[in-house]
Amino acid sequence: MKRIRSLTLRMLLAAAVWSVVSLLIAGIVLVQLYRAAGERAFDERIDFYVTVVIGALAGVTDRQEAVAGGDSVSGGEQGITEGRPDGQGTQPGQADVNAAEGTDLSSASIDLPGEPRFRVPLSGWYWTVTDKATGDVLFASPSLLGDTLSLPEVSAKDGVWRDYATGPGGEEVRVSQRVISFGPDRGYVVAVAGETSALSHEISKFARQVAITLSVFALGLFGAVLLQVKIGTRPLDRLRASFAAVRRGDAEKIDEDLPSELAPLAMELNALIAVNRETVERARGHVGNLAHALKTPLSVITNEARAARGPLAEKVAEQSAIMRTQIEHHLDRASMAAQRRVIGVATDVAPVAERLVRAMGKIHGASGLDIVADVPSALRFRGERQDLEEMLGNLLDNACKWANSVVSLSVWQVEDERGARPRLALVVEDDGPGLSEEERKLAVKRGKRLDETVPGSGLGLSIVSELAGLYGGRLSLDEATLGGLQTRLDLPAASEEA
């Protein structure tokens, strides 16, 4: 799995995951609470009907007991008339049969007022009274049409059972059963069932509303988190911009006006920059002292040799000049290496290139050369001006020495595909005789000259190669499109992001 490197993206991703999980859990909890509240309200409703059925059943049993005790019950007396299993009402004279048989309720009837859906066939609302001992249905609502409810057995005495079941029409119903007793041997199970399609529809509707509401809330929360992250990481952007300004040379120190969490980091970086500059200054001082210490004895030796006569004096003078050249070369490299370590140094390329092109035009004006330069003004070199002048000046001077009529200078910025810092490509071409592949390899070796007829110390290209290496760059030679030699110098660029 690829690692996420962006701190902002990490915080946004963590906030998004946490928000989605939290809101999802909250949505589920809200829907379940709404479902539970709906079921409680529904249960209270059907429990009320259970109570009504029990009250009606108690009235029937009281009259049956009165008949069994010898009281006459008129056949025309209004019974409790709704819903025997056969759908018939109480017949005249039936109560006398019940009196003769004790407390038999098989021929009695119950009238349940208040809910018309119990009278509509297969309406989804049903009630039954079952004999606890035998399991026979003694009374049932007309809505059952003689059918029965598939109910589990309730064993607990005076117990209550509530759950979902399937009605006669295949619909889902919510059932409430209660076990009641009117004596040691008279137990009944009263059940009332109501279809739950309306309840399920309301729960589904509420769930959709919750989903929409929480989705909108999640978008708002994510936007707030995005704003918070942007505001929270702004000091980091300021720190990066301040450090980039130091690297470009636009500022000498990092701005320490930052939040308390970042201010110590800025202070430590400023201390590091200060130590770096002090180290460079000391190195420059030591280099200067060494240069003076060596140049003075060499000057004395050279002057004495020139004043004398003879082969020995000439040889001493010759070797002294070589020693002076080599010492200056290596002392310059040491000084430049120290300068290379300075943080916050940058040089505009265009002014340096223009000045060098004008200088080369004057120096080689007698050759009638056409020196063409293409250098965008926005390009900057991450290093010292004198180093760029020496490297580019050597390349231009070498090209002008060997060119027939044209010398070309082109500079552009190269973006690294791997995400590294951008680099500058400085390409000098001429239309001279050029070099073979073997000669191009020898040309960058220190002090190696390919032609003694052209004036020079033989250190030009080697100086450029060594100095470019100090900056992490490189010098490469190739065949030019103009027909001569192409020298390409790759150096670090001081971009706005640096």
PDB file of N, CA and C in Angstrom, residues 293-352:
ATOM      1  N   ALA A 293      50.178  33.136   2.794  1.00  0.00           N
ATOM      2  CA  ALA A 293      51.383  32.478   3.329  1.00  0.00           C
ATOM      3  C   ALA A 293      52.171  31.775   2.231  1.00  0.00           C
ATOM      4  N   LEU A 294      51.492  31.242   1.228  1.00  0.00           N
ATOM      5  CA  LEU A 294      52.186  30.535   0.159  1.00  0.00           C
ATOM      6  C   LEU A 294      52.619  31.462  -0.967  1.00  0.00           C
ATOM      7  N   LYS A 295      51.812  32.453  -1.265  1.00  0.00           N
ATOM      8  CA  LYS A 295      52.127  33.332  -2.395  1.00  0.00           C
ATOM      9  C   LYS A 295      53.379  34.179  -2.134  1.00  0.00           C
ATOM     10  N   THR A 296      53.550  34.616  -0.898  1.00  0.00           N
ATOM     11  CA  THR A 296      54.708  35.474  -0.611  1.00  0.00           C
ATOM     12  C   THR A 296      56.045  34.752  -0.844  1.00  0.00           C
ATOM     13  N   PRO A 297      56.268  33.534  -0.283  1.00  0.00           N
ATOM     14  CA  PRO A 297      57.531  32.826  -0.596  1.00  0.00           C
ATOM     15  C   PRO A 297      57.683  32.525  -2.077  1.00  0.00           C
ATOM     16  N   LEU A 298      56.581  32.184  -2.761  1.00  0.00           N
ATOM     17  CA  LEU A 298      56.677  31.890  -4.192  1.00  0.00           C
ATOM     18  C   LEU A 298      57.076  33.137  -4.975  1.00  0.00           C
ATOM     19  N   SER A 299      56.538  34.292  -4.545  1.00  0.00           N
ATOM     20  CA  SER A 299      56.906  35.531  -5.228  1.00  0.00           C
ATOM     21  C   SER A 299      58.395  35.825  -5.068  1.00  0.00           C
ATOM     22  N   VAL A 300      58.907  35.570  -3.853  1.00  0.00           N
ATOM     23  CA  VAL A 300      60.340  35.791  -3.610  1.00  0.00           C
ATOM     24  C   VAL A 300      61.176  34.870  -4.479  1.00  0.00           C
ATOM     25  N   ILE A 301      60.806  33.581  -4.539  1.00  0.00           N
ATOM     26  CA  ILE A 301      61.549  32.611  -5.340  1.00  0.00           C
ATOM     27  C   ILE A 301      61.505  32.992  -6.814  1.00  0.00           C
ATOM     28  N   THR A 302      60.309  33.383  -7.281  1.00  0.00           N
ATOM     29  CA  THR A 302      60.164  33.750  -8.691  1.00  0.00           C
ATOM     30  C   THR A 302      61.000  34.974  -9.024  1.00  0.00           C
ATOM     31  N   ASN A 303      60.977  35.981  -8.194  1.00  0.00           N
ATOM     32  CA  ASN A 303      61.745  37.200  -8.444  1.00  0.00           C
ATOM     33  C   ASN A 303      63.250  36.921  -8.444  1.00  0.00           C
ATOM     34  N   GLU A 304      63.709  36.079  -7.490  1.00  0.00           N
ATOM     35  CA  GLU A 304      65.127  35.737  -7.439  1.00  0.00           C
ATOM     36  C   GLU A 304      65.551  34.958  -8.679  1.00  0.00           C
ATOM     37  N   ALA A 305      64.685  34.051  -9.125  1.00  0.00           N
ATOM     38  CA  ALA A 305      65.021  33.244 -10.305  1.00  0.00           C
ATOM     39  C   ALA A 305      65.095  34.117 -11.550  1.00  0.00           C
ATOM     40  N   ARG A 306      64.168  35.072 -11.662  1.00  0.00           N
ATOM     41  CA  ARG A 306      64.182  35.947 -12.815  1.00  0.00           C
ATOM     42  C   ARG A 306      65.398  36.882 -12.819  1.00  0.00           C
ATOM     43  N   ALA A 307      65.862  37.237 -11.630  1.00  0.00           N
ATOM     44  CA  ALA A 307      67.036  38.123 -11.547  1.00  0.00           C
ATOM     45  C   ALA A 307      68.323  37.394 -11.894  1.00  0.00           C
ATOM     46  N   ALA A 308      68.323  36.109 -11.686  1.00  0.00           N
ATOM     47  CA  ALA A 308      69.525  35.322 -11.978  1.00  0.00           C
ATOM     48  C   ALA A 308      69.549  34.940 -13.455  1.00  0.00           C
ATOM     49  N   ARG A 309      70.676  34.355 -13.853  1.00  0.00           N
ATOM     50  CA  ARG A 309      70.836  33.901 -15.212  1.00  0.00           C
ATOM     51  C   ARG A 309      71.224  32.431 -15.209  1.00  0.00           C
ATOM     52  N   GLY A 310      70.875  31.742 -16.295  1.00  0.00           N
ATOM     53  CA  GLY A 310      71.274  30.358 -16.438  1.00  0.00           C
ATOM     54  C   GLY A 310      70.086  29.416 -16.498  1.00  0.00           C
ATOM     55  N   PRO A 311      70.348  28.174 -16.873  1.00  0.00           N
ATOM     56  CA  PRO A 311      69.270  27.167 -17.019  1.00  0.00           C
ATOM     57  C   PRO A 311      68.554  26.882 -15.696  1.00  0.00           C
ATOM     58  N   LEU A 312      69.304  26.850 -14.606  1.00  0.00           N
ATOM     59  CA  LEU A 312      68.676  26.556 -13.310  1.00  0.00           C
ATOM     60  C   LEU A 312      67.667  27.636 -12.936  1.00  0.00           C
ATOM     61  N   ALA A 313      68.036  28.859 -13.136  1.00  0.00           N
ATOM     62  CA  ALA A 313      67.134  29.960 -12.795  1.00  0.00           C
ATOM     63  C   ALA A 313      65.879  29.921 -13.648  1.00  0.00           C
ATOM     64  N   GLU A 314      66.039  29.617 -14.926  1.00  0.00           N
ATOM     65  CA  GLU A 314      64.867  29.517 -15.801  1.00  0.00           C
ATOM     66  C   GLU A 314      63.938  28.389 -15.374  1.00  0.00           C
ATOM     67  N   LYS A 315      64.559  27.248 -15.017  1.00  0.00           N
ATOM     68  CA  LYS A 315      63.724  26.106 -14.581  1.00  0.00           C
ATOM     69  C   LYS A 315      62.990  26.422 -13.273  1.00  0.00           C
ATOM     70  N   VAL A 316      63.680  27.091 -12.346  1.00  0.00           N
ATOM     71  CA  VAL A 316      63.032  27.467 -11.088  1.00  0.00           C
ATOM     72  C   VAL A 316      61.868  28.427 -11.347  1.00  0.00           C
ATOM     73  N   ALA A 317      62.091  29.393 -12.218  1.00  0.00           N
ATOM     74  CA  ALA A 317      61.025  30.351 -12.530  1.00  0.00           C
ATOM     75  C   ALA A 317      59.833  29.646 -13.189  1.00  0.00           C
ATOM     76  N   GLU A 318      60.158  28.722 -14.094  1.00  0.00           N
ATOM     77  CA  GLU A 318      59.068  27.988 -14.778  1.00  0.00           C
ATOM     78  C   GLU A 318      58.253  27.173 -13.783  1.00  0.00           C
ATOM     79  N   GLN A 319      58.931  26.439 -12.919  1.00  0.00           N
ATOM     80  CA  GLN A 319      58.215  25.594 -11.966  1.00  0.00           C
ATOM     81  C   GLN A 319      57.502  26.437 -10.892  1.00  0.00           C
ATOM     82  N   SER A 320      58.050  27.562 -10.559  1.00  0.00           N
ATOM     83  CA  SER A 320      57.378  28.447  -9.600  1.00  0.00           C
ATOM     84  C   SER A 320      56.057  28.952 -10.169  1.00  0.00           C
ATOM     85  N   ALA A 321      56.074  29.281 -11.476  1.00  0.00           N
ATOM     86  CA  ALA A 321      54.828  29.737 -12.108  1.00  0.00           C
ATOM     87  C   ALA A 321      53.786  28.627 -12.110  1.00  0.00           C
ATOM     88  N   ILE A 322      54.260  27.400 -12.387  1.00  0.00           N
ATOM     89  CA  ILE A 322      53.313  26.269 -12.361  1.00  0.00           C
ATOM     90  C   ILE A 322      52.771  26.066 -10.956  1.00  0.00           C
ATOM     91  N   MET A 323      53.629  26.146  -9.935  1.00  0.00           N
ATOM     92  CA  MET A 323      53.189  25.992  -8.556  1.00  0.00           C
ATOM     93  C   MET A 323      52.173  27.069  -8.175  1.00  0.00           C
ATOM     94  N   ARG A 324      52.447  28.323  -8.608  1.00  0.00           N
ATOM     95  CA  ARG A 324      51.506  29.402  -8.315  1.00  0.00           C
ATOM     96  C   ARG A 324      50.130  29.099  -8.937  1.00  0.00           C
ATOM     97  N   THR A 325      50.159  28.633 -10.205  1.00  0.00           N
ATOM     98  CA  THR A 325      48.891  28.322 -10.883  1.00  0.00           C
ATOM     99  C   THR A 325      48.137  27.208 -10.165  1.00  0.00           C
ATOM    100  N   GLN A 326      48.872  26.152  -9.802  1.00  0.00           N
ATOM    101  CA  GLN A 326      48.221  25.040  -9.126  1.00  0.00           C
ATOM    102  C   GLN A 326      47.708  25.430  -7.736  1.00  0.00           C
ATOM    103  N   ILE A 327      48.480  26.201  -7.012  1.00  0.00           N
ATOM    104  CA  ILE A 327      48.048  26.627  -5.671  1.00  0.00           C
ATOM    105  C   ILE A 327      46.794  27.483  -5.773  1.00  0.00           C
ATOM    106  N   GLU A 328      46.804  28.439  -6.712  1.00  0.00           N
ATOM    107  CA  GLU A 328      45.619  29.276  -6.884  1.00  0.00           C
ATOM    108  C   GLU A 328      44.399  28.450  -7.262  1.00  0.00           C
ATOM    109  N   HIS A 329      44.660  27.460  -8.128  1.00  0.00           N
ATOM    110  CA  HIS A 329      43.544  26.601  -8.551  1.00  0.00           C
ATOM    111  C   HIS A 329      42.930  25.864  -7.362  1.00  0.00           C
ATOM    112  N   HIS A 330      43.760  25.223  -6.558  1.00  0.00           N
ATOM    113  CA  HIS A 330      43.216  24.420  -5.456  1.00  0.00           C
ATOM    114  C   HIS A 330      42.714  25.284  -4.301  1.00  0.00           C
ATOM    115  N   LEU A 331      43.335  26.421  -4.088  1.00  0.00           N
ATOM    116  CA  LEU A 331      42.800  27.309  -3.066  1.00  0.00           C
ATOM    117  C   LEU A 331      41.448  27.874  -3.480  1.00  0.00           C
ATOM    118  N   ASP A 332      41.323  28.166  -4.758  1.00  0.00           N
ATOM    119  CA  ASP A 332      40.016  28.626  -5.247  1.00  0.00           C
ATOM    120  C   ASP A 332      38.966  27.546  -5.075  1.00  0.00           C
ATOM    121  N   ARG A 333      39.348  26.274  -5.323  1.00  0.00           N
ATOM    122  CA  ARG A 333      38.381  25.184  -5.170  1.00  0.00           C
ATOM    123  C   ARG A 333      37.962  25.027  -3.711  1.00  0.00           C
ATOM    124  N   ALA A 334      38.919  25.166  -2.802  1.00  0.00           N
ATOM    125  CA  ALA A 334      38.587  25.058  -1.380  1.00  0.00           C
ATOM    126  C   ALA A 334      37.675  26.199  -0.957  1.00  0.00           C
ATOM    127  N   SER A 335      37.992  27.413  -1.448  1.00  0.00           N
ATOM    128  CA  SER A 335      37.143  28.559  -1.109  1.00  0.00           C
ATOM    129  C   SER A 335      35.740  28.385  -1.666  1.00  0.00           C
ATOM    130  N   MET A 336      35.660  27.897  -2.897  1.00  0.00           N
ATOM    131  CA  MET A 336      34.348  27.697  -3.508  1.00  0.00           C
ATOM    132  C   MET A 336      33.577  26.579  -2.824  1.00  0.00           C
ATOM    133  N   ALA A 337      34.296  25.548  -2.373  1.00  0.00           N
ATOM    134  CA  ALA A 337      33.622  24.472  -1.640  1.00  0.00           C
ATOM    135  C   ALA A 337      33.023  24.999  -0.353  1.00  0.00           C
ATOM    136  N   ALA A 338      33.742  25.929   0.303  1.00  0.00           N
ATOM    137  CA  ALA A 338      33.191  26.519   1.521  1.00  0.00           C
ATOM    138  C   ALA A 338      31.972  27.375   1.202  1.00  0.00           C
ATOM    139  N   GLN A 339      32.067  28.152   0.101  1.00  0.00           N
ATOM    140  CA  GLN A 339      30.932  28.977  -0.282  1.00  0.00           C
ATOM    141  C   GLN A 339      29.723  28.134  -0.660  1.00  0.00           C
ATOM    142  N   ARG A 340      29.985  26.981  -1.222  1.00  0.00           N
ATOM    143  CA  ARG A 340      28.901  26.084  -1.650  1.00  0.00           C
ATOM    144  C   ARG A 340      28.023  25.676  -0.469  1.00  0.00           C
ATOM    145  N   ARG A 341      28.575  25.685   0.736  1.00  0.00           N
ATOM    146  CA  ARG A 341      27.841  25.258   1.916  1.00  0.00           C
ATOM    147  C   ARG A 341      26.926  26.353   2.470  1.00  0.00           C
ATOM    148  N   VAL A 342      27.050  27.585   1.929  1.00  0.00           N
ATOM    149  CA  VAL A 342      26.250  28.677   2.463  1.00  0.00           C
ATOM    150  C   VAL A 342      24.798  28.501   2.064  1.00  0.00           C
ATOM    151  N   ILE A 343      23.896  28.627   3.052  1.00  0.00           N
ATOM    152  CA  ILE A 343      22.460  28.525   2.792  1.00  0.00           C
ATOM    153  C   ILE A 343      21.917  29.888   2.404  1.00  0.00           C
ATOM    154  N   GLY A 344      21.094  29.921   1.399  1.00  0.00           N
ATOM    155  CA  GLY A 344      20.418  31.162   1.040  1.00  0.00           C
ATOM    156  C   GLY A 344      21.136  31.975  -0.005  1.00  0.00           C
ATOM    157  N   VAL A 345      21.944  31.342  -0.862  1.00  0.00           N
ATOM    158  CA  VAL A 345      22.646  32.056  -1.918  1.00  0.00           C
ATOM    159  C   VAL A 345      22.021  31.686  -3.252  1.00  0.00           C
ATOM    160  N   ALA A 346      21.649  32.678  -4.051  1.00  0.00           N
ATOM    161  CA  ALA A 346      21.067  32.444  -5.371  1.00  0.00           C
ATOM    162  C   ALA A 346      21.519  33.543  -6.313  1.00  0.00           C
ATOM    163  N   THR A 347      21.627  33.189  -7.593  1.00  0.00           N
ATOM    164  CA  THR A 347      22.136  34.118  -8.598  1.00  0.00           C
ATOM    165  C   THR A 347      21.235  34.106  -9.814  1.00  0.00           C
ATOM    166  N   ASP A 348      20.850  35.290 -10.297  1.00  0.00           N
ATOM    167  CA  ASP A 348      20.101  35.389 -11.550  1.00  0.00           C
ATOM    168  C   ASP A 348      21.021  35.041 -12.710  1.00  0.00           C
ATOM    169  N   VAL A 349      20.581  34.142 -13.586  1.00  0.00           N
ATOM    170  CA  VAL A 349      21.427  33.648 -14.669  1.00  0.00           C
ATOM    171  C   VAL A 349      21.510  34.654 -15.815  1.00  0.00           C
ATOM    172  N   ALA A 350      20.398  35.291 -16.163  1.00  0.00           N
ATOM    173  CA  ALA A 350      20.365  36.161 -17.341  1.00  0.00           C
ATOM    174  C   ALA A 350      21.384  37.305 -17.279  1.00  0.00           C
ATOM    175  N   PRO A 351      21.477  38.061 -16.169  1.00  0.00           N
ATOM    176  CA  PRO A 351      22.474  39.151 -16.139  1.00  0.00           C
ATOM    177  C   PRO A 351      23.906  38.654 -16.297  1.00  0.00           C
ATOM    178  N   VAL A 352      24.230  37.520 -15.660  1.00  0.00           N
ATOM    179  CA  VAL A 352      25.581  36.963 -15.781  1.00  0.00           C
ATOM    180  C   VAL A 352      25.867  36.564 -17.223  1.00  0.00           C
TER     181      VAL A 352
END
